[in-house]
Amino acid sequence: MALVTITGYPSSGKSTRASQIKAYLDTKLAADEYDGPKLTVEILSDDGLNLPRSAYNDSRSEKPARGALFTSMQRQMAADKILIVDSLNYIKGFRYQMYCAAREMKLRVCTVFVVASPEVAREWNIDRQDGCFYETETFDNLLMRYEEPSSMVRWDSPLFTIFWTDADIPGEGIWDALTKGVVKPPNAASLSVAKAPTDALHTLEQTTASIASHLFSEASGSGGKVLLSLPSSSPFPSEPLKVELNLLPRTITLAELQRLKRQFVTIHKKAITLGSTEKGLVDWSEESVASKFCTFLEEHLV
């Protein structure tokens, strides 16, 4: 349904604001006038994942901690849930990664920027009684590296800013963003890759080799329309595979056909092994491969 990204300085009051947001959303969902889908509100945090503050002491420990947070976020996102991610989320690239994951799930998103001055955040960090404080060097380093969100970029918007002096949260604005906001479709960065069938490589090799062989045998050199009837590699072929080419009047050598065949196979192998990001399904049938290879030959046998 929706993803709320909480971001802010360390010890700036993010968890407090996340709890306030959850309480507000729970109240709205339980209200008699609410007639929307049944939703739950959950908070995902470093504490909930047992990630210690010391994980941010150096990059070697921070990277797997961030990975654990992102993996858990992907696992918990759902169409019937509002998920609040309560963590530093201080890197623009990481917030963008979260945004793409939400778009792939077709969720609404918003970002909440919890603001406290460095002096206030430092004082709150020192005064923490729960043991969840940052080492002084780590705290200063995180402050220096913090990348503020901006409403001008799509992955941080809509953006809601809450100052440490604010008693309340902009609950109504957050509610509208999560329940009425535009659900953006997945973009190229978040589309699932369509994989080729397991026999695609075999079909590619056999079909192109058969066309090259039959074309060398039947092309007269006079040009014009050439009709080839090829044996199908299908275990239950209904009829031979028929393809047609229009060639210029010239002599075609076997070496030339083999070279073009290798080029065509090399180009399409990458799509088979790595997948394709083309819109729609990619057809790897004998007929489709044969048609594409014939077009390729017509363009290069000039």
GROMACS .gro file of C-alpha atoms in nm:
model
  302
    1MET     CA    1   0.000   0.000   0.000
    2ALA     CA    2   0.260   0.257   0.106
    3LEU     CA    3   0.615   0.316   0.225
    4VAL     CA    4   0.719   0.593   0.465
    5THR     CA    5   1.092   0.667   0.474
    6ILE     CA    6   1.212   0.837   0.793
    7THR     CA    7   1.542   1.023   0.769
    8GLY     CA    8   1.737   1.263   0.987
    9TYR     CA    9   2.050   1.315   1.196
   10PRO     CA   10   2.143   1.043   1.444
   11SER     CA   11   1.953   1.086   1.774
   12SER     CA   12   1.731   1.356   1.623
   13GLY     CA   13   1.403   1.200   1.740
   14LYS     CA   14   1.324   0.980   1.438
   15SER     CA   15   1.185   0.690   1.642
   16THR     CA   16   0.959   0.925   1.838
   17ARG     CA   17   0.821   1.070   1.516
   18ALA     CA   18   0.779   0.723   1.364
   19SER     CA   19   0.571   0.620   1.667
   20GLN     CA   20   0.361   0.938   1.637
   21ILE     CA   21   0.300   0.869   1.268
   22LYS     CA   22   0.201   0.509   1.338
   23ALA     CA   23  -0.039   0.617   1.613
   24TYR     CA   24  -0.199   0.877   1.385
   25LEU     CA   25  -0.239   0.630   1.096
   26ASP     CA   26  -0.382   0.362   1.326
   27THR     CA   27  -0.639   0.612   1.452
   28LYS     CA   28  -0.740   0.711   1.097
   29LEU     CA   29  -0.772   0.347   0.989
   30ALA     CA   30  -0.989   0.264   1.293
   31ALA     CA   31  -1.220   0.563   1.246
   32ASP     CA   32  -1.583   0.492   1.159
   33GLU     CA   33  -1.571   0.718   0.854
   34TYR     CA   34  -1.282   0.523   0.699
   35ASP     CA   35  -1.419   0.297   0.426
   36GLY     CA   36  -1.098   0.205   0.244
   37PRO     CA   37  -0.913  -0.127   0.231
   38LYS     CA   38  -0.812  -0.303   0.550
   39LEU     CA   39  -0.454  -0.199   0.629
   40THR     CA   40  -0.195  -0.252   0.898
   41VAL     CA   41   0.080  -0.012   1.001
   42GLU     CA   42   0.423  -0.145   1.096
   43ILE     CA   43   0.756   0.011   1.187
   44LEU     CA   44   1.082  -0.136   1.061
   45SER     CA   45   1.384  -0.010   1.255
   46ASP     CA   46   1.746  -0.086   1.333
   47ASP     CA   47   1.643  -0.177   1.687
   48GLY     CA   48   1.379  -0.418   1.560
   49LEU     CA   49   1.645  -0.592   1.352
   50ASN     CA   50   1.894  -0.589   1.643
   51LEU     CA   51   2.136  -0.372   1.448
   52PRO     CA   52   2.362  -0.197   1.701
   53ARG     CA   53   2.467   0.167   1.667
   54SER     CA   54   2.824   0.039   1.641
   55ALA     CA   55   2.735  -0.092   1.292
   56TYR     CA   56   2.786   0.266   1.172
   57ASN     CA   57   3.139   0.287   1.313
   58ASP     CA   58   3.297   0.191   0.980
   59SER     CA   59   3.192   0.106   0.625
   60ARG     CA   60   3.275  -0.263   0.660
   61SER     CA   61   3.006  -0.312   0.923
   62GLU     CA   62   2.764  -0.047   0.793
   63LYS     CA   63   2.722  -0.200   0.446
   64PRO     CA   64   2.585  -0.538   0.565
   65ALA     CA   65   2.367  -0.358   0.822
   66ARG     CA   66   2.214  -0.146   0.547
   67GLY     CA   67   2.173  -0.460   0.337
   68ALA     CA   68   1.986  -0.633   0.620
   69LEU     CA   69   1.754  -0.332   0.654
   70PHE     CA   70   1.683  -0.322   0.280
   71THR     CA   71   1.622  -0.697   0.258
   72SER     CA   72   1.382  -0.685   0.550
   73MET     CA   73   1.204  -0.387   0.394
   74GLN     CA   74   1.155  -0.577   0.067
   75ARG     CA   75   1.021  -0.876   0.257
   76GLN     CA   76   0.775  -0.671   0.462
   77MET     CA   77   0.637  -0.443   0.192
   78ALA     CA   78   0.286  -0.547   0.093
   79ALA     CA   79  -0.032  -0.417  -0.070
   80ASP     CA   80  -0.221  -0.435   0.260
   81LYS     CA   81   0.040  -0.261   0.474
   82ILE     CA   82   0.184   0.084   0.545
   83LEU     CA   83   0.549   0.029   0.629
   84ILE     CA   84   0.745   0.296   0.817
   85VAL     CA   85   1.122   0.256   0.782
   86ASP     CA   86   1.279   0.417   1.088
   87SER     CA   87   1.653   0.441   1.031
   88LEU     CA   88   1.918   0.699   0.944
   89ASN     CA   89   1.853   0.662   0.568
   90TYR     CA   90   2.109   0.939   0.528
   91ILE     CA   91   2.245   0.841   0.184
   92LYS     CA   92   2.061   0.970  -0.124
   93GLY     CA   93   2.145   0.659  -0.322
   94PHE     CA   94   1.999   0.433  -0.054
   95ARG     CA   95   1.676   0.633  -0.041
   96TYR     CA   96   1.655   0.606  -0.419
   97GLN     CA   97   1.702   0.230  -0.394
   98MET     CA   98   1.416   0.211  -0.145
   99TYR     CA   99   1.202   0.428  -0.373
  100CYS     CA  100   1.263   0.196  -0.671
  101ALA     CA  101   1.173  -0.109  -0.461
  102ALA     CA  102   0.847   0.058  -0.359
  103ARG     CA  103   0.765   0.149  -0.720
  104GLU     CA  104   0.824  -0.210  -0.825
  105MET     CA  105   0.563  -0.313  -0.566
  106LYS     CA  106   0.334  -0.029  -0.688
  107LEU     CA  107   0.327   0.136  -0.346
  108ARG     CA  108   0.269   0.501  -0.264
  109VAL     CA  109   0.567   0.669  -0.098
  110CYS     CA  110   0.657   0.969   0.115
  111THR     CA  111   0.965   1.088   0.303
  112VAL     CA  112   0.966   1.237   0.653
  113PHE     CA  113   1.266   1.455   0.736
  114VAL     CA  114   1.311   1.476   1.113
  115VAL     CA  115   1.510   1.792   1.180
  116ALA     CA  116   1.716   1.870   1.490
  117SER     CA  117   2.013   2.101   1.509
  118PRO     CA  118   2.353   1.929   1.542
  119GLU     CA  119   2.385   2.067   1.895
  120VAL     CA  120   2.045   1.932   2.004
  121ALA     CA  121   2.105   1.593   1.840
  122ARG     CA  122   2.446   1.568   2.005
  123GLU     CA  123   2.299   1.648   2.346
  124TRP     CA  124   2.020   1.393   2.301
  125ASN     CA  125   2.273   1.132   2.194
  126ILE     CA  126   2.480   1.186   2.510
  127ASP     CA  127   2.174   1.181   2.735
  128ARG     CA  128   2.029   0.855   2.603
  129GLN     CA  129   1.954   0.613   2.884
  130ASP     CA  130   1.873   0.306   2.671
  131GLY     CA  131   2.233   0.240   2.570
  132CYS     CA  132   2.150   0.303   2.202
  133PHE     CA  133   2.390   0.592   2.154
  134TYR     CA  134   2.653   0.661   1.890
  135GLU     CA  135   3.022   0.692   1.966
  136THR     CA  136   3.134   1.055   1.946
  137GLU     CA  137   3.355   0.995   1.642
  138THR     CA  138   3.078   0.800   1.466
  139PHE     CA  139   2.821   1.068   1.547
  140ASP     CA  140   3.038   1.348   1.407
  141ASN     CA  141   3.117   1.143   1.096
  142LEU     CA  142   2.748   1.073   1.029
  143LEU     CA  143   2.665   1.441   1.066
  144MET     CA  144   2.934   1.534   0.817
  145ARG     CA  145   2.821   1.273   0.563
  146TYR     CA  146   2.446   1.330   0.597
  147GLU     CA  147   2.273   1.403   0.264
  148GLU     CA  148   1.956   1.604   0.320
  149PRO     CA  149   1.641   1.506   0.131
  150SER     CA  150   1.495   1.744  -0.125
  151SER     CA  151   1.140   1.785  -0.247
  152MET     CA  152   1.286   1.860  -0.591
  153VAL     CA  153   1.384   1.497  -0.651
  154ARG     CA  154   1.121   1.230  -0.712
  155TRP     CA  155   1.255   0.975  -0.463
  156ASP     CA  156   1.228   1.216  -0.168
  157SER     CA  157   0.887   1.356  -0.255
  158PRO     CA  158   0.635   1.416  -0.122
  159LEU     CA  159   0.858   1.541   0.157
  160PHE     CA  160   0.737   1.632   0.507
  161THR     CA  161   0.974   1.818   0.739
  162ILE     CA  162   0.925   1.800   1.117
  163PHE     CA  163   1.138   2.022   1.342
  164TRP     CA  164   1.240   1.922   1.692
  165THR     CA  165   1.035   2.213   1.825
  166ASP     CA  166   0.713   2.087   1.660
  167ALA     CA  167   0.472   1.927   1.904
  168ASP     CA  168   0.268   1.755   1.635
  169ILE     CA  169   0.331   1.584   1.303
  170PRO     CA  170   0.171   1.684   0.969
  171GLY     CA  171  -0.055   1.383   1.000
  172GLU     CA  172  -0.324   1.486   0.753
  173GLY     CA  173  -0.070   1.557   0.479
  174ILE     CA  174   0.104   1.222   0.535
  175TRP     CA  175  -0.234   1.043   0.537
  176ASP     CA  176  -0.335   1.202   0.205
  177ALA     CA  177   0.000   1.115   0.047
  178LEU     CA  178  -0.031   0.751   0.153
  179THR     CA  179  -0.398   0.702   0.062
  180LYS     CA  180  -0.461   0.944  -0.226
  181GLY     CA  181  -0.119   0.999  -0.378
  182VAL     CA  182  -0.031   0.888  -0.730
  183VAL     CA  183   0.099   0.532  -0.759
  184LYS     CA  184   0.390   0.563  -1.000
  185PRO     CA  185   0.453   0.268  -1.233
  186PRO     CA  186   0.786   0.081  -1.223
  187ASN     CA  187   1.058   0.245  -1.429
  188ALA     CA  188   1.339   0.082  -1.626
  189ALA     CA  189   1.551   0.059  -1.312
  190SER     CA  190   1.292  -0.143  -1.127
  191LEU     CA  191   1.137  -0.360  -1.398
  192SER     CA  192   1.170  -0.734  -1.359
  193VAL     CA  193   1.390  -0.886  -1.626
  194ALA     CA  194   1.219  -1.127  -1.864
  195LYS     CA  195   1.426  -1.445  -1.893
  196ALA     CA  196   1.452  -1.649  -2.212
  197PRO     CA  197   1.333  -2.014  -2.216
  198THR     CA  198   1.590  -2.281  -2.138
  199ASP     CA  199   1.608  -2.404  -2.499
  200ALA     CA  200   1.651  -2.055  -2.649
  201LEU     CA  201   2.026  -2.091  -2.709
  202HIS     CA  202   1.979  -2.429  -2.880
  203THR     CA  203   1.704  -2.285  -3.101
  204LEU     CA  204   1.921  -1.985  -3.189
  205GLU     CA  205   2.220  -2.198  -3.289
  206GLN     CA  206   2.027  -2.466  -3.480
  207THR     CA  207   1.796  -2.231  -3.668
  208THR     CA  208   2.067  -1.990  -3.784
  209ALA     CA  209   2.301  -2.277  -3.883
  210SER     CA  210   2.023  -2.442  -4.086
  211ILE     CA  211   1.937  -2.118  -4.268
  212ALA     CA  212   2.303  -2.046  -4.350
  213SER     CA  213   2.355  -2.399  -4.482
  214HIS     CA  214   2.039  -2.410  -4.697
  215LEU     CA  215   2.091  -2.058  -4.829
  216PHE     CA  216   2.442  -2.144  -4.949
  217SER     CA  217   2.305  -2.453  -5.125
  218GLU     CA  218   2.006  -2.286  -5.290
  219ALA     CA  219   2.115  -1.927  -5.362
  220SER     CA  220   2.194  -1.902  -5.732
  221GLY     CA  221   2.359  -1.563  -5.730
  222SER     CA  222   2.094  -1.411  -5.956
  223GLY     CA  223   1.923  -1.238  -5.664
  224GLY     CA  224   1.555  -1.188  -5.605
  225LYS     CA  225   1.325  -1.393  -5.383
  226VAL     CA  226   1.470  -1.710  -5.226
  227LEU     CA  227   1.234  -1.953  -5.050
  228LEU     CA  228   1.389  -2.197  -4.803
  229SER     CA  229   1.218  -2.500  -4.651
  230LEU     CA  230   1.395  -2.601  -4.331
  231PRO     CA  231   1.352  -2.909  -4.112
  232SER     CA  232   1.208  -2.810  -3.775
  233SER     CA  233   1.399  -2.898  -3.458
  234SER     CA  234   1.073  -2.933  -3.268
  235PRO     CA  235   1.017  -3.289  -3.136
  236PHE     CA  236   0.668  -3.286  -3.290
  237PRO     CA  237   0.692  -3.071  -3.605
  238SER     CA  238   0.368  -3.027  -3.796
  239GLU     CA  239   0.536  -2.903  -4.114
  240PRO     CA  240   0.876  -2.775  -4.234
  241LEU     CA  241   0.978  -2.423  -4.140
  242LYS     CA  242   0.952  -2.195  -4.445
  243VAL     CA  243   1.142  -1.867  -4.469
  244GLU     CA  244   1.181  -1.613  -4.747
  245LEU     CA  245   1.463  -1.375  -4.831
  246ASN     CA  246   1.506  -1.103  -5.092
  247LEU     CA  247   1.868  -1.087  -5.206
  248LEU     CA  248   2.066  -0.869  -5.440
  249PRO     CA  249   2.225  -1.037  -5.746
  250ARG     CA  250   2.565  -1.142  -5.615
  251THR     CA  251   2.761  -1.453  -5.520
  252ILE     CA  252   2.735  -1.553  -5.154
  253THR     CA  253   3.020  -1.752  -4.999
  254LEU     CA  254   2.990  -2.002  -4.716
  255ALA     CA  255   3.255  -1.814  -4.516
  256GLU     CA  256   3.050  -1.494  -4.541
  257LEU     CA  257   2.734  -1.670  -4.423
  258GLN     CA  258   2.918  -1.829  -4.131
  259ARG     CA  259   3.062  -1.492  -4.029
  260LEU     CA  260   2.719  -1.326  -4.034
  261LYS     CA  261   2.570  -1.620  -3.848
  262ARG     CA  262   2.832  -1.583  -3.571
  263GLN     CA  263   2.764  -1.208  -3.546
  264PHE     CA  264   2.388  -1.263  -3.517
  265VAL     CA  265   2.427  -1.536  -3.254
  266THR     CA  266   2.673  -1.327  -3.049
  267ILE     CA  267   2.435  -1.030  -3.046
  268HIS     CA  268   2.140  -1.242  -2.927
  269LYS     CA  269   2.333  -1.460  -2.683
  270LYS     CA  270   2.366  -1.168  -2.445
  271ALA     CA  271   1.988  -1.126  -2.435
  272ILE     CA  272   1.951  -1.496  -2.355
  273THR     CA  273   2.212  -1.518  -2.080
  274LEU     CA  274   2.142  -1.182  -1.913
  275GLY     CA  275   1.773  -1.147  -1.989
  276SER     CA  276   1.597  -0.874  -2.181
  277THR     CA  277   1.453  -0.540  -2.066
  278GLU     CA  278   1.238  -0.501  -2.374
  279LYS     CA  279   0.872  -0.424  -2.315
  280GLY     CA  280   0.656  -0.734  -2.345
  281LEU     CA  281   0.768  -1.093  -2.391
  282VAL     CA  282   1.057  -1.174  -2.625
  283ASP     CA  283   0.971  -1.450  -2.872
  284TRP     CA  284   1.246  -1.713  -2.895
  285SER     CA  285   1.053  -1.956  -3.117
  286GLU     CA  286   1.205  -2.103  -3.435
  287GLU     CA  287   0.980  -1.886  -3.651
  288SER     CA  288   1.079  -1.564  -3.471
  289VAL     CA  289   1.453  -1.643  -3.474
  290ALA     CA  290   1.437  -1.740  -3.842
  291SER     CA  291   1.251  -1.422  -3.934
  292LYS     CA  292   1.500  -1.201  -3.746
  293PHE     CA  293   1.801  -1.382  -3.896
  294CYS     CA  294   1.662  -1.350  -4.249
  295THR     CA  295   1.611  -0.977  -4.196
  296PHE     CA  296   1.967  -0.954  -4.062
  297LEU     CA  297   2.102  -1.131  -4.373
  298GLU     CA  298   1.905  -0.911  -4.611
  299GLU     CA  299   2.054  -0.601  -4.443
  300HIS     CA  300   2.413  -0.729  -4.454
  301LEU     CA  301   2.429  -0.919  -4.785
  302VAL     CA  302   2.456  -0.604  -4.992
   0.00000   0.00000   0.00000
